[in-house]
Amino acid sequence: MGDQQCQERSYLSLKIYPPHSFSQKALIDTQQKYKALYKESIDNPELFWGKVAQEIDWFKPWEKTSNGELIHPQWFCGGSLNVSYNCLDRHLKGNRKSKRALVWEGENGESLTYSYEELTKEVCITANVLKKHGVGKSDTVVIYMPLIPQAIITMLACARIGAIHNVVFAGFSSKSLLERILDSGARLIVTADGGFRRGKIIPLKTRVDEAASLSNQIKKVLVFKRTGSAVQMIEGRDYWMEKERAGVEEFCDPAVLDSEQPLFILYTSGTTGKPKGIVHSSGGYLVQTAFSTKMIFDLKEEDLYWCTADIGWITGHSYVVYGPLANGASIFIYEGAPDFPSFDRFWQLIEKYKITIFYTSPTAIRAFIKWGLQWIANHDLSSLRLLGSVGEPINPEVWMWFYRHVGKEKCPIVDTWWQTETGSILISPLPGATPMKPGSATFPFFGISPEVVDEQGNPLPPGRNGFLVIKGPWPSMFRGIYKDENNYKKIYFSRIPGVYFTGDGAYKDEEGYFWITGRIDDVINVSGHRIGSAEVENALVSHPAVAEAAVVGIPDPYKGEALIAFITLKEGYLASTELVQVLKDHVVKEIGSLARPQEIRFLDTLPKTRSGKIVRRLLKEVSLQGRITGDTTTLEDSQFIDKIGKI
Ligand code: ATP
Ligand code: MG
C-alpha cells in the first residue's frame, strides 16, 4: 500500500532465516555472497552472463555476449547449440547415463521411470517420426497432450530438430485449441487418444478432430495411446505414434541451431485479457533457465524435483523440462489432480517417491488449507528439503501454513516472481542465503535490475506502491509476441520508455525486499491512496474463516473507488451478515479504515485461469455492469459466468 499503514501489519516484520543445515550445503550460503555476486552481475552483465553461458555446451561459441538491446534483444550472438543435446546427450558422457531423468505417475497409479539414456533414445525416435512426417527447422508443432512422459519427449524432439513447439494445455476446449493452432501457423499436431482427469477421460483426439474440421491448416495428427478409448482416425491425416516409431532410427543427430533460433511459442495465462503468443529463443533461454534452476532450487545430484505445473504453462517449460534437465536433475511429474481420488494425493506421492524439492502455486496451497490438516497429518514428508511457490502473490498466511505444515519449519520457501515473457525467475530468495519474509519474493536474481517507479518512470522511495519495471535486458527475455510487433512494443516498452514494463504493481520495503501487490490493472485508488488488490486480500485471508479472496475497486463519488471483496470460506464456516461485519473490522484492524471493503460477497469458487490465477477483471465487470463481456477463453470453470450472474 502506498503509505506507512501497511508497515504496521504484524507479519511484515517477520523474518525467517534459512535453516543452518540447509545453508551449510547450499551453493550460495550467505547474504553477503549473494550481494557480492549480484553486484558483479549488474556491474558487468556481459562478463557475468558470458561466464554463466559456459555451463552450456555450444557447438560453436558465440562471438558477442549480447547486442545490448532491451527491445529485440539477442544473446550469445553467432553461437550455435542444440537445447535437447544440452538436456540429454551431454549427460550421457558423464555418470548420468543410468541416472533417473524422469519419474512419472499416472492418475490411475501407473508409474514409469526413464534414465537419461532411455529418455535420449525416446526423444530421438520421436524426432525421427516428426522428420518422417515432414517437420523441419522452424516449423511449428502444436502439442496437445496430458501430462505423460511422451509430452516432454515430444517437446525435446521438436527442440532436437529445430521445430518450434506450441504446447496447448490439455484442459482447453477445441475452440481455444483452434485459436492457438491458427495463430501459431502449425500444420501438425501431436496429441493422445485422451488423458485421465479425476477418473474421467478427457477426449483430446476428439477435440483435435473438432478443431481440425474447422480449418484446413492441419495436415497431420500424430496420436499417442494413453487411455485406450476408441477414437476416429482419418486416413492420410492421423497416425498412431506406436506404429510410426517402428522402423525409424534410434538416433537422431541434434540440429546445429543458431542461439537465436526460436525454441517455442507459448500463450500467456490470459489473466488480464486475451492471451499473447510469447516467443522464446534457444541460447539465451537455456542459459538462464539452467542457471536459475541450479541456483534457486539449489540442485543436488540426488534430488528428486517435483514442479507441479502443467507443461502447458511457462513454469512447465522452464522449471519442469528445460531448466532441470539441462542440469541433469531427476524430475518427477504426475498426471492428475491433487484431489483425486482423495485430498491427500500429493502427500502420498511425496511420501512414496521421497520427493526432495516441491514447487507449486498459491492456489494449490490455498486448496490444501481449505481441505484441512487431516489430509496431510498421516504422511511422512521428511524427504522434503526445499519448497517453492509461483504464479500469484502468496498470502503471508498461506506462506506460513506451507512453511509449518508441509516444510515442518525446516525447508526454506522460494517465492519466485516471473512471467511467461521473462522466461525464467527474476525475483526470488536464494534458499541458503536469503532471510525470508512471508509474502515477499525478496530480491532480484543475478543480472536482473528491477525497480519500482511512478507513471513517469521515477524510482519510488520504500513503502510506495508503483509499477514494477526491469531496467536492463536479460538472456531469457522473450523475443516477441508472435506476429504482433505492435503489441510487443506497445504493451511492454512504450508506457515507460527505456525499461521493460511488467504490468505488475509492487513496492520495496526499507530493506529492499520486493513485495508484489497485484496487477496494475487491479490497483484500487481509495481517497488518493493506491492499494494493491493483494494487500487487502492478504488481510482477508489472514482471518481463519477465509479460504480465498479477490478484491476489486468500483467507482465511488466520494472516495474515488470503493472496495468490493469476493471470498470463499473454509470448511465449517457459513456466510452471514455477522461474518461480513467481522471481516470488515478485521481488514480495518490489519490495514486501516481506508481499506474497509464496502461490500463482501461470498462465492463457492473464484474465477480462475486454467493455470490457477484469480481473474479479478471479470469480478470487476460483474460488480460494475452485472455481466461479463471480456475474454473468458482461459477460464477454468466456464460455468462460472452463469453462476456469477446469479449472485
Ligand atoms: P496474461 O499476461 O495473459 O494476463 P498472466 O500474466 O497471468 O496472463 P503468466 O505469464 O502465466 O500469465 O503469469 C505471470 C504473472 O503471474 C505475473 O505478471 C504476476 O502477476 C504473477 N506472478 C507469478 N509469480 C508470482 C509471484 N511469485 N508473486 C506474485 N505474482 C506472481
Ligand atoms: Mg502477463
XYZ file of C-alpha atoms and ligand atoms in Angstrom:
679
model
C 0.000 0.000 0.000
C 1.215 3.442 -0.819
C 1.810 4.679 2.718
C 3.032 3.743 6.153
C -0.106 1.924 7.212
C 0.980 -1.350 5.716
C 4.206 -1.248 7.713
C 2.204 -1.751 10.879
C 0.953 -5.158 9.880
C 2.451 -7.708 12.152
C 3.707 -10.250 9.646
C 5.569 -7.707 7.547
C 8.283 -7.505 10.159
C 8.646 -11.268 10.372
C 11.939 -12.568 9.052
C 12.704 -16.238 8.746
C 16.271 -17.352 8.234
C 17.245 -20.382 6.167
C 17.968 -23.326 8.449
C 21.669 -23.647 9.192
C 21.694 -27.249 7.993
C 20.384 -26.090 4.597
C 22.779 -23.173 4.225
C 25.778 -25.312 5.105
C 25.357 -27.329 1.927
C 23.976 -24.566 -0.287
C 25.624 -23.146 -3.393
C 25.222 -19.616 -2.034
C 25.237 -19.801 1.736
C 25.236 -16.197 2.925
C 23.524 -12.963 2.003
C 26.969 -11.325 1.693
C 27.900 -13.780 -1.035
C 24.629 -13.145 -2.836
C 25.196 -9.401 -2.643
C 28.776 -9.625 -3.912
C 27.877 -11.819 -6.878
C 24.774 -9.744 -7.591
C 26.883 -6.592 -7.726
C 29.306 -8.273 -10.090
C 26.427 -9.355 -12.333
C 24.997 -5.826 -12.542
C 28.328 -4.022 -12.872
C 29.369 -6.134 -15.826
C 26.495 -8.162 -17.256
C 28.414 -9.154 -20.388
C 31.202 -10.687 -18.369
C 28.782 -12.283 -15.925
C 26.475 -13.916 -18.463
C 29.449 -14.861 -20.596
C 30.755 -16.925 -17.685
C 27.348 -18.447 -16.961
C 26.879 -19.435 -20.616
C 29.947 -21.624 -20.400
C 27.919 -24.065 -18.331
C 26.049 -24.906 -21.534
C 27.577 -26.962 -24.360
C 27.936 -24.937 -27.557
C 28.659 -26.446 -30.952
C 30.106 -23.099 -31.937
C 30.996 -20.460 -29.349
C 29.253 -17.087 -29.539
C 31.090 -14.058 -30.834
C 29.309 -11.415 -28.809
C 27.553 -11.948 -25.480
C 24.643 -9.698 -26.402
C 23.520 -6.899 -28.697
C 22.758 -4.855 -25.581
C 19.194 -4.161 -26.664
C 16.112 -4.317 -24.482
C 13.742 -4.403 -27.462
C 14.614 -7.278 -29.786
C 17.471 -8.482 -27.636
C 19.963 -11.031 -28.921
C 22.182 -13.097 -26.725
C 25.235 -15.211 -27.387
C 25.277 -13.853 -30.905
C 26.794 -16.085 -33.539
C 26.848 -19.108 -31.213
C 25.175 -22.388 -32.101
C 23.810 -25.112 -29.886
C 21.037 -27.645 -29.506
C 18.751 -27.461 -26.494
C 17.860 -31.169 -26.464
C 21.559 -32.088 -26.692
C 22.119 -29.978 -23.588
C 19.221 -31.593 -21.759
C 20.129 -35.146 -22.765
C 23.243 -36.256 -24.666
C 25.769 -34.338 -22.671
C 24.685 -36.134 -19.511
C 25.410 -39.487 -21.119
C 29.110 -38.732 -21.277
C 29.419 -38.401 -17.519
C 27.969 -40.655 -14.882
C 24.333 -39.781 -15.528
C 23.667 -42.362 -18.203
C 21.587 -44.533 -15.908
C 20.522 -41.717 -13.600
C 16.761 -41.158 -13.418
C 15.849 -38.301 -15.723
C 12.080 -38.585 -15.477
C 9.827 -40.343 -12.997
C 6.131 -40.301 -13.797
C 2.972 -41.423 -12.062
C -0.355 -41.556 -13.861
C -3.633 -40.697 -12.230
C -4.521 -44.376 -12.259
C -1.393 -45.220 -10.267
C 0.734 -46.472 -13.164
C 4.355 -45.479 -12.905
C 7.281 -45.162 -15.322
C 10.912 -44.184 -14.961
C 13.255 -43.088 -17.739
C 17.014 -42.920 -17.303
C 18.867 -40.231 -19.227
C 19.899 -42.870 -21.724
C 16.312 -44.093 -22.204
C 14.928 -40.584 -22.453
C 17.511 -39.682 -25.103
C 16.533 -42.705 -27.142
C 12.815 -41.897 -26.934
C 13.406 -38.283 -27.915
C 15.495 -39.387 -30.898
C 12.816 -41.799 -32.080
C 10.084 -39.183 -31.780
C 12.279 -36.637 -33.559
C 12.740 -39.089 -36.408
C 8.987 -39.685 -36.625
C 8.436 -35.922 -36.838
C 11.048 -35.716 -39.590
C 9.428 -38.604 -41.434
C 6.231 -36.570 -41.462
C 7.949 -33.604 -42.981
C 8.603 -31.481 -39.902
C 11.743 -29.423 -40.294
C 13.575 -26.489 -38.810
C 11.322 -23.563 -37.820
C 8.071 -25.441 -38.455
C 5.538 -25.017 -35.654
C 4.229 -28.146 -33.954
C 1.235 -27.963 -31.635
C 1.475 -30.310 -28.651
C -1.881 -31.062 -27.022
C -1.171 -33.791 -24.506
C -1.889 -34.962 -20.988
C 0.959 -34.796 -18.503
C 2.625 -38.029 -19.560
C 6.305 -38.605 -20.417
C 5.553 -38.515 -24.152
C 4.559 -34.853 -23.843
C 8.015 -33.918 -22.596
C 9.610 -36.297 -25.091
C 7.795 -34.500 -27.910
C 8.904 -31.074 -26.694
C 12.509 -32.245 -26.644
C 12.083 -33.945 -30.024
C 10.996 -30.607 -31.525
C 13.996 -28.919 -29.937
C 16.230 -31.607 -31.383
C 15.284 -30.820 -34.988
C 14.787 -27.075 -34.585
C 10.988 -27.199 -34.832
C 9.112 -24.660 -32.708
C 6.695 -26.183 -30.237
C 3.481 -24.604 -29.144
C 2.162 -26.525 -26.156
C -1.560 -26.090 -25.567
C -2.854 -27.091 -22.142
C -4.948 -30.266 -22.391
C -7.761 -28.666 -20.416
C -8.505 -26.221 -23.218
C -11.531 -26.659 -25.446
C -11.331 -27.303 -29.185
C -12.101 -23.620 -29.737
C -9.117 -22.403 -27.700
C -7.004 -25.095 -29.332
C -8.057 -23.933 -32.791
C -7.212 -20.306 -31.990
C -3.707 -21.324 -30.974
C -3.265 -23.585 -33.986
C -4.280 -20.802 -36.351
C -2.279 -18.110 -34.608
C 0.925 -20.154 -34.464
C 0.621 -21.458 -38.041
C 1.030 -25.144 -37.099
C 0.260 -27.821 -39.692
C 0.957 -30.801 -37.471
C -0.424 -31.646 -34.031
C 0.878 -34.203 -31.595
C -1.808 -35.450 -29.233
C -3.055 -38.523 -27.358
C -6.267 -40.504 -27.605
C -7.184 -38.977 -24.270
C -5.982 -38.158 -20.800
C -7.191 -39.042 -17.301
C -8.543 -36.318 -15.065
C -10.428 -37.072 -11.853
C -11.281 -40.524 -13.100
C -12.777 -39.265 -16.332
C -11.282 -39.335 -19.788
C -10.521 -36.027 -21.472
C -11.261 -36.650 -25.159
C -8.185 -34.987 -26.591
C -8.272 -36.609 -30.016
C -11.955 -35.766 -30.459
C -11.229 -32.143 -29.637
C -8.386 -32.140 -32.136
C -10.816 -33.528 -34.737
C -13.256 -30.721 -33.978
C -10.552 -28.076 -34.244
C -9.087 -29.591 -37.426
C -12.511 -29.772 -39.070
C -12.868 -26.017 -38.761
C -9.709 -25.219 -40.673
C -7.774 -26.855 -43.462
C -4.482 -25.798 -41.948
C -3.946 -29.068 -40.070
C -2.442 -31.646 -42.359
C -1.246 -34.258 -39.888
C -2.113 -35.537 -36.431
C 0.217 -37.886 -34.563
C -1.531 -39.753 -31.757
C -0.028 -41.385 -28.663
C -2.077 -44.058 -26.950
C -2.857 -43.238 -23.328
C -6.412 -44.210 -22.359
C -7.181 -46.855 -24.986
C -10.518 -45.195 -25.702
C -11.929 -45.522 -29.189
C -11.042 -42.648 -31.479
C -11.663 -41.888 -35.089
C -8.556 -41.976 -37.292
C -8.706 -40.188 -40.622
C -6.648 -41.915 -43.258
C -3.794 -39.837 -44.599
C -4.080 -37.337 -41.745
C -3.983 -39.268 -38.472
C -1.209 -41.657 -37.430
C -0.621 -43.742 -34.315
C 2.772 -42.949 -32.841
C 3.250 -46.591 -31.817
C 3.101 -47.623 -35.468
C 5.099 -44.707 -36.775
C 8.021 -45.337 -34.467
C 8.528 -48.843 -35.759
C 11.456 -48.921 -38.116
C 12.792 -45.406 -37.541
C 16.416 -44.936 -36.487
C 17.104 -44.926 -32.744
C 19.426 -41.976 -33.011
C 18.770 -38.540 -34.402
C 21.549 -36.032 -34.893
C 20.840 -32.884 -32.897
C 20.409 -29.996 -35.325
C 23.045 -27.295 -35.063
C 20.980 -24.203 -34.354
C 21.669 -20.537 -34.002
C 21.431 -19.176 -30.472
C 18.511 -17.001 -31.574
C 16.574 -19.860 -33.202
C 13.065 -19.761 -31.648
C 12.571 -22.695 -29.285
C 8.875 -22.277 -28.638
C 5.755 -20.140 -28.753
C 3.614 -20.204 -25.657
C 0.429 -18.359 -24.884
C 0.202 -16.462 -21.581
C -2.386 -17.415 -18.979
C -4.882 -14.749 -20.020
C -5.366 -13.255 -16.547
C -5.504 -9.698 -17.824
C -7.096 -10.278 -21.232
C -6.607 -12.172 -24.465
C -3.549 -14.467 -24.241
C -0.379 -13.379 -26.055
C 1.813 -15.740 -28.132
C 5.176 -15.330 -26.465
C 8.255 -16.365 -28.462
C 11.413 -17.633 -26.770
C 14.921 -18.171 -28.096
C 17.238 -21.162 -27.703
C 20.589 -19.929 -26.355
C 19.593 -17.124 -24.011
C 16.588 -19.059 -22.763
C 18.539 -22.193 -21.973
C 21.462 -20.405 -20.341
C 19.239 -18.578 -17.898
C 16.687 -21.282 -17.159
C 19.517 -23.739 -16.462
C 21.414 -21.303 -14.262
C 18.355 -20.102 -12.325
C 17.191 -23.669 -11.682
C 20.567 -24.579 -10.297
C 20.827 -21.530 -8.010
C 17.213 -21.014 -6.905
C 16.449 -24.675 -6.307
C 19.976 -25.281 -5.096
C 20.012 -28.515 -7.062
C 21.922 -31.503 -5.752
C 22.737 -34.625 -7.717
C 20.477 -36.806 -5.560
C 17.400 -34.554 -5.607
C 14.045 -35.743 -6.906
C 12.479 -32.487 -8.004
C 8.732 -32.011 -8.441
C 7.292 -28.903 -10.026
C 3.525 -29.421 -10.152
C 2.916 -27.076 -13.111
C 1.463 -28.451 -16.301
C 3.723 -28.244 -19.342
C 1.018 -26.040 -20.896
C 2.394 -23.123 -18.836
C 5.721 -21.362 -18.813
C 6.573 -22.863 -15.423
C 6.174 -26.267 -17.026
C 8.560 -25.290 -19.817
C 11.285 -23.638 -17.773
C 11.083 -25.482 -14.454
C 9.668 -28.896 -15.318
C 11.543 -29.503 -18.544
C 14.397 -27.286 -19.722
C 15.969 -25.896 -16.542
C 16.100 -29.144 -14.543
C 17.047 -31.422 -17.448
C 19.814 -29.070 -18.591
C 21.220 -29.583 -15.093
C 20.956 -33.363 -15.282
C 18.371 -33.419 -12.483
C 15.816 -36.143 -11.762
C 12.347 -34.756 -12.306
C 9.022 -36.116 -11.134
C 5.707 -35.475 -12.891
C 2.164 -36.504 -12.018
C -0.679 -36.734 -14.496
C -3.673 -35.990 -12.321
C -5.364 -33.543 -9.979
C -4.359 -33.024 -6.320
C -7.804 -34.023 -5.018
C -8.268 -37.317 -6.804
C -9.010 -39.966 -5.683
C -8.583 -38.219 -2.329
C -7.358 -34.906 -0.964
C -4.011 -36.329 0.082
C -2.828 -37.401 -3.354
C 0.149 -35.024 -3.435
C 1.280 -36.012 0.075
C 1.067 -39.687 -0.887
C 3.290 -39.007 -3.876
C 5.855 -37.041 -1.890
C 5.990 -39.870 0.646
C 6.107 -42.672 -1.925
C 8.774 -41.191 -4.183
C 10.695 -39.305 -1.489
C 10.448 -36.018 -3.325
C 13.052 -33.536 -2.093
C 12.006 -30.299 -3.828
C 8.344 -29.358 -4.179
C 7.425 -26.323 -6.306
C 3.737 -25.423 -6.531
C 1.317 -22.487 -6.614
C -0.512 -20.370 -4.015
C -3.829 -21.518 -5.467
C -2.922 -25.165 -4.807
C -1.758 -24.368 -1.282
C -4.983 -22.476 -0.553
C -6.890 -25.558 -1.648
C -4.804 -27.755 0.698
C -5.603 -25.373 3.543
C -9.283 -25.465 2.715
C -9.326 -29.271 2.715
C -7.794 -29.371 6.181
C -4.757 -30.653 8.005
C -6.142 -34.147 8.477
C -5.116 -34.974 4.903
C -1.514 -34.186 5.494
C -1.114 -35.428 9.055
C -0.537 -39.105 8.338
C 2.080 -38.701 5.638
C 5.812 -38.761 6.047
C 7.086 -35.670 4.248
C 10.557 -35.805 5.761
C 12.241 -36.217 2.372
C 11.413 -32.587 1.521
C 14.228 -30.069 1.835
C 13.012 -27.127 -0.239
C 9.627 -25.638 -1.193
C 8.687 -23.192 -3.900
C 5.730 -21.051 -4.924
C 4.868 -19.394 -8.226
C 2.002 -17.858 -10.159
C 0.463 -15.284 -7.861
C 1.442 -13.330 -4.780
C 1.378 -15.813 -1.916
C -0.622 -14.533 1.038
C 1.635 -14.404 4.121
C -0.849 -16.591 5.994
C -0.683 -19.173 3.233
C 3.123 -18.970 3.194
C 3.198 -19.698 6.946
C 0.911 -22.696 6.537
C 3.129 -24.087 3.773
C 6.225 -23.463 5.871
C 4.811 -25.072 9.019
C 2.722 -27.952 7.785
C 4.485 -29.035 4.611
C 8.047 -27.927 5.284
C 7.816 -28.610 9.050
C 9.803 -25.401 9.580
C 12.931 -26.946 8.130
C 12.515 -26.178 4.419
C 13.163 -22.716 3.001
C 10.481 -21.425 0.615
C 11.436 -19.775 -2.649
C 8.633 -17.397 -3.649
C 9.548 -16.933 -7.286
C 8.269 -13.943 -9.259
C 8.396 -14.077 -13.043
C 6.246 -14.190 -16.187
C 5.831 -16.084 -19.445
C 7.651 -13.153 -21.042
C 10.641 -13.224 -18.693
C 11.343 -16.897 -19.472
C 12.864 -17.508 -16.082
C 12.604 -16.411 -12.469
C 13.646 -12.786 -11.949
C 12.890 -12.153 -8.272
C 13.298 -14.854 -5.638
C 15.121 -15.776 -2.478
C 18.222 -17.942 -2.750
C 17.260 -20.701 -0.347
C 20.560 -20.988 1.530
C 21.207 -17.282 1.785
C 18.149 -15.039 1.849
C 16.312 -14.230 5.076
C 12.700 -14.743 4.007
C 9.688 -12.551 4.674
C 6.394 -14.398 4.164
C 4.645 -12.848 1.182
C 7.699 -11.173 -0.323
C 9.531 -12.538 -3.372
C 12.537 -10.816 -1.715
C 15.450 -9.855 -4.005
C 16.399 -9.823 -7.686
C 18.139 -12.772 -9.219
C 21.647 -12.288 -10.598
C 21.837 -9.964 -13.574
C 18.324 -8.567 -13.025
C 17.641 -4.942 -12.112
C 14.005 -4.413 -11.116
C 12.753 -1.070 -9.908
C 9.504 0.330 -8.544
C 8.621 3.520 -10.393
C 5.836 6.072 -10.808
C 3.941 6.939 -14.032
C 6.925 8.937 -15.297
C 9.455 6.236 -14.539
C 10.934 7.869 -11.441
C 12.047 5.401 -8.761
C 9.807 5.490 -5.713
C 11.001 5.514 -2.107
C 10.476 2.474 0.145
C 6.870 1.691 1.033
C 5.381 3.440 -2.010
C 3.333 1.344 -4.357
C 4.181 1.707 -8.046
C 4.928 -0.097 -11.279
C 7.393 -2.932 -11.314
C 9.816 -2.487 -14.226
C 13.078 -4.175 -15.215
C 15.866 -1.864 -16.288
C 18.169 -3.939 -18.435
C 17.893 -6.894 -20.808
C 18.474 -10.459 -19.652
C 19.205 -13.593 -21.722
C 15.900 -15.457 -21.294
C 13.798 -12.441 -22.166
C 11.098 -13.160 -24.768
C 11.903 -12.209 -28.327
C 8.441 -11.010 -29.269
C 4.728 -11.670 -29.471
C 4.258 -13.997 -32.395
C 3.365 -11.961 -35.462
C 2.355 -8.970 -33.359
C 5.117 -6.394 -33.344
C 2.723 -3.573 -32.485
C 1.513 -5.047 -29.241
C 5.039 -6.197 -28.376
C 6.208 -2.594 -28.366
C 3.009 -1.134 -27.009
C 2.441 -3.424 -24.021
C 5.978 -3.745 -22.751
C 8.083 -0.831 -23.924
C 6.010 2.266 -24.515
C 4.296 3.205 -21.282
C 7.625 3.947 -19.620
C 10.374 4.306 -22.212
C 13.738 2.647 -21.629
C 12.562 -0.174 -19.357
C 10.602 -3.424 -19.559
C 7.111 -2.843 -18.183
C 5.884 -5.895 -16.262
C 2.261 -4.862 -15.722
C 2.577 -5.785 -12.040
C 2.402 -3.434 -9.096
C 4.926 -3.597 -6.280
C 6.712 -1.749 -3.524
C 10.096 -2.130 -1.906
C 10.411 -2.065 1.857
C 13.132 -0.309 3.855
C 15.407 -3.310 3.494
C 14.985 -3.522 -0.261
C 12.616 -6.513 -0.257
C 10.217 -6.560 -3.196
C 6.509 -7.036 -2.457
C 4.261 -7.711 -5.422
C 0.877 -6.090 -4.794
C -1.015 -7.423 -7.820
C -1.657 -6.354 -11.399
C -1.535 -2.647 -12.100
C -4.978 -3.002 -13.669
C -6.165 -4.174 -10.265
C -4.747 -1.283 -8.262
C -7.521 0.463 -6.381
C -7.456 4.166 -5.682
C -9.185 4.987 -2.414
C -9.149 8.646 -1.386
C -5.885 9.186 -3.229
C -4.171 6.080 -1.819
C -3.125 3.352 -4.218
C -3.981 -0.026 -2.750
C -2.864 -3.249 -4.403
C -5.504 -5.974 -4.567
C -3.095 -8.414 -2.903
C -2.762 -6.267 0.185
C -6.443 -6.346 1.101
C -6.716 -9.986 0.039
C -3.845 -10.860 2.364
C -5.681 -9.239 5.250
C -8.870 -11.163 4.460
C -7.067 -14.483 4.063
C -5.410 -13.962 7.436
C -8.855 -14.418 9.027
C -9.482 -18.070 9.954
C -12.810 -18.253 8.093
C -11.461 -17.166 4.715
C -10.001 -19.586 2.177
C -9.557 -17.231 -0.755
C -10.210 -13.603 -1.505
C -10.335 -11.356 -4.550
C -10.740 -7.630 -4.209
C -11.750 -5.150 -6.899
C -12.500 -1.427 -6.997
C -15.599 0.277 -8.375
C -16.136 3.997 -8.858
C -17.313 5.846 -5.786
C -18.372 9.512 -5.804
C -16.636 10.311 -2.520
C -13.591 8.088 -2.309
C -12.659 7.714 -5.965
C -13.051 3.973 -5.697
C -14.704 1.632 -3.230
C -13.581 -1.903 -2.464
C -15.685 -4.957 -3.196
C -14.358 -8.221 -1.776
C -15.279 -11.650 -3.083
C -14.405 -14.526 -0.777
C -14.681 -18.258 -0.416
C -14.927 -19.782 3.056
C -13.045 -22.652 4.643
C -14.832 -25.887 5.513
C -17.077 -25.406 8.538
C -17.765 -21.676 8.110
C -21.051 -20.227 6.914
C -21.811 -16.924 5.251
C -23.711 -14.472 7.441
C -24.189 -10.744 7.952
C -22.276 -11.073 11.237
C -19.338 -12.566 9.407
C -19.410 -9.707 6.893
C -19.065 -7.259 9.762
C -16.324 -9.283 11.425
C -14.353 -9.418 8.189
C -14.719 -5.722 7.504
C -13.464 -4.985 11.035
C -10.637 -7.444 10.531
C -9.428 -5.611 7.416
C -9.614 -2.296 9.273
C -7.557 -3.746 12.102
C -4.971 -5.227 9.729
C -4.575 -2.343 7.288
C -6.622 0.657 8.332
C -10.054 2.130 7.746
C -9.074 3.154 4.236
C -9.141 -0.455 3.134
C -12.544 -1.295 4.615
C -14.479 -3.187 1.942
C -17.745 -1.535 1.069
C -19.215 -4.924 0.302
C -18.248 -8.520 0.935
C -19.733 -11.206 -1.277
C -19.495 -14.931 -0.716
C -18.825 -17.327 -3.603
C -18.277 -21.082 -3.891
C -15.300 -20.560 -6.155
C -13.446 -17.610 -7.592
C -12.984 -17.237 -11.348
C -9.545 -18.566 -12.230
C -7.461 -19.134 -15.302
C -6.596 -22.711 -16.201
C -3.208 -22.000 -14.702
C -4.908 -21.247 -11.383
C -4.794 -17.468 -11.200
C -7.663 -15.369 -9.899
C -9.191 -13.275 -12.693
C -10.266 -10.067 -10.991
C -11.217 -8.264 -14.197
C -14.303 -10.490 -14.503
C -15.365 -9.799 -10.923
C -14.954 -6.125 -11.624
C -17.134 -6.381 -14.715
C -19.795 -8.180 -12.716
C -19.642 -5.578 -9.952
C -19.930 -2.749 -12.435
C -22.370 -3.934 -15.029
C -23.736 -7.221 -13.729
C -22.462 -9.177 -16.715
C -19.258 -10.287 -18.428
C -18.067 -9.211 -21.850
C -14.263 -9.714 -21.543
C -12.181 -12.677 -22.800
C -13.190 -15.839 -20.939
C -11.440 -18.440 -23.117
C -8.848 -19.299 -20.496
C -11.286 -19.624 -17.606
C -11.016 -22.788 -15.533
C -14.729 -23.181 -14.985
C -16.772 -21.917 -17.900
C -19.945 -22.252 -15.850
C -18.641 -19.565 -13.578
C -20.146 -16.944 -15.852
C -23.629 -18.406 -15.481
C -23.187 -18.850 -11.754
C -21.896 -15.379 -11.100
C -24.775 -13.826 -12.965
C -26.968 -15.109 -10.150
C -25.202 -13.608 -7.147
P -1.746 -12.544 -19.153
O -0.397 -11.917 -19.369
O -2.292 -13.184 -20.379
O -2.701 -11.626 -18.473
P -0.602 -13.896 -16.871
O 0.146 -12.619 -16.661
O -1.359 -14.440 -15.712
O -1.577 -13.772 -18.135
P 1.686 -15.609 -16.761
O 2.826 -15.164 -17.566
O 1.439 -17.073 -16.611
O 0.381 -15.016 -17.387
O 1.798 -15.036 -15.291
C 2.709 -14.043 -14.902
C 2.118 -13.228 -13.766
O 1.877 -14.064 -12.627
C 2.994 -12.131 -13.247
O 2.925 -10.973 -14.037
C 2.447 -11.929 -11.842
O 1.308 -11.089 -11.847
C 2.034 -13.309 -11.427
N 3.064 -13.961 -10.596
C 3.823 -15.014 -10.932
N 4.613 -15.390 -9.913
C 4.371 -14.537 -8.900
C 4.881 -14.401 -7.564
N 5.775 -15.216 -7.060
N 4.395 -13.383 -6.824
C 3.476 -12.535 -7.310
N 2.948 -12.625 -8.542
C 3.384 -13.617 -9.332
Mg 1.006 -11.359 -18.012
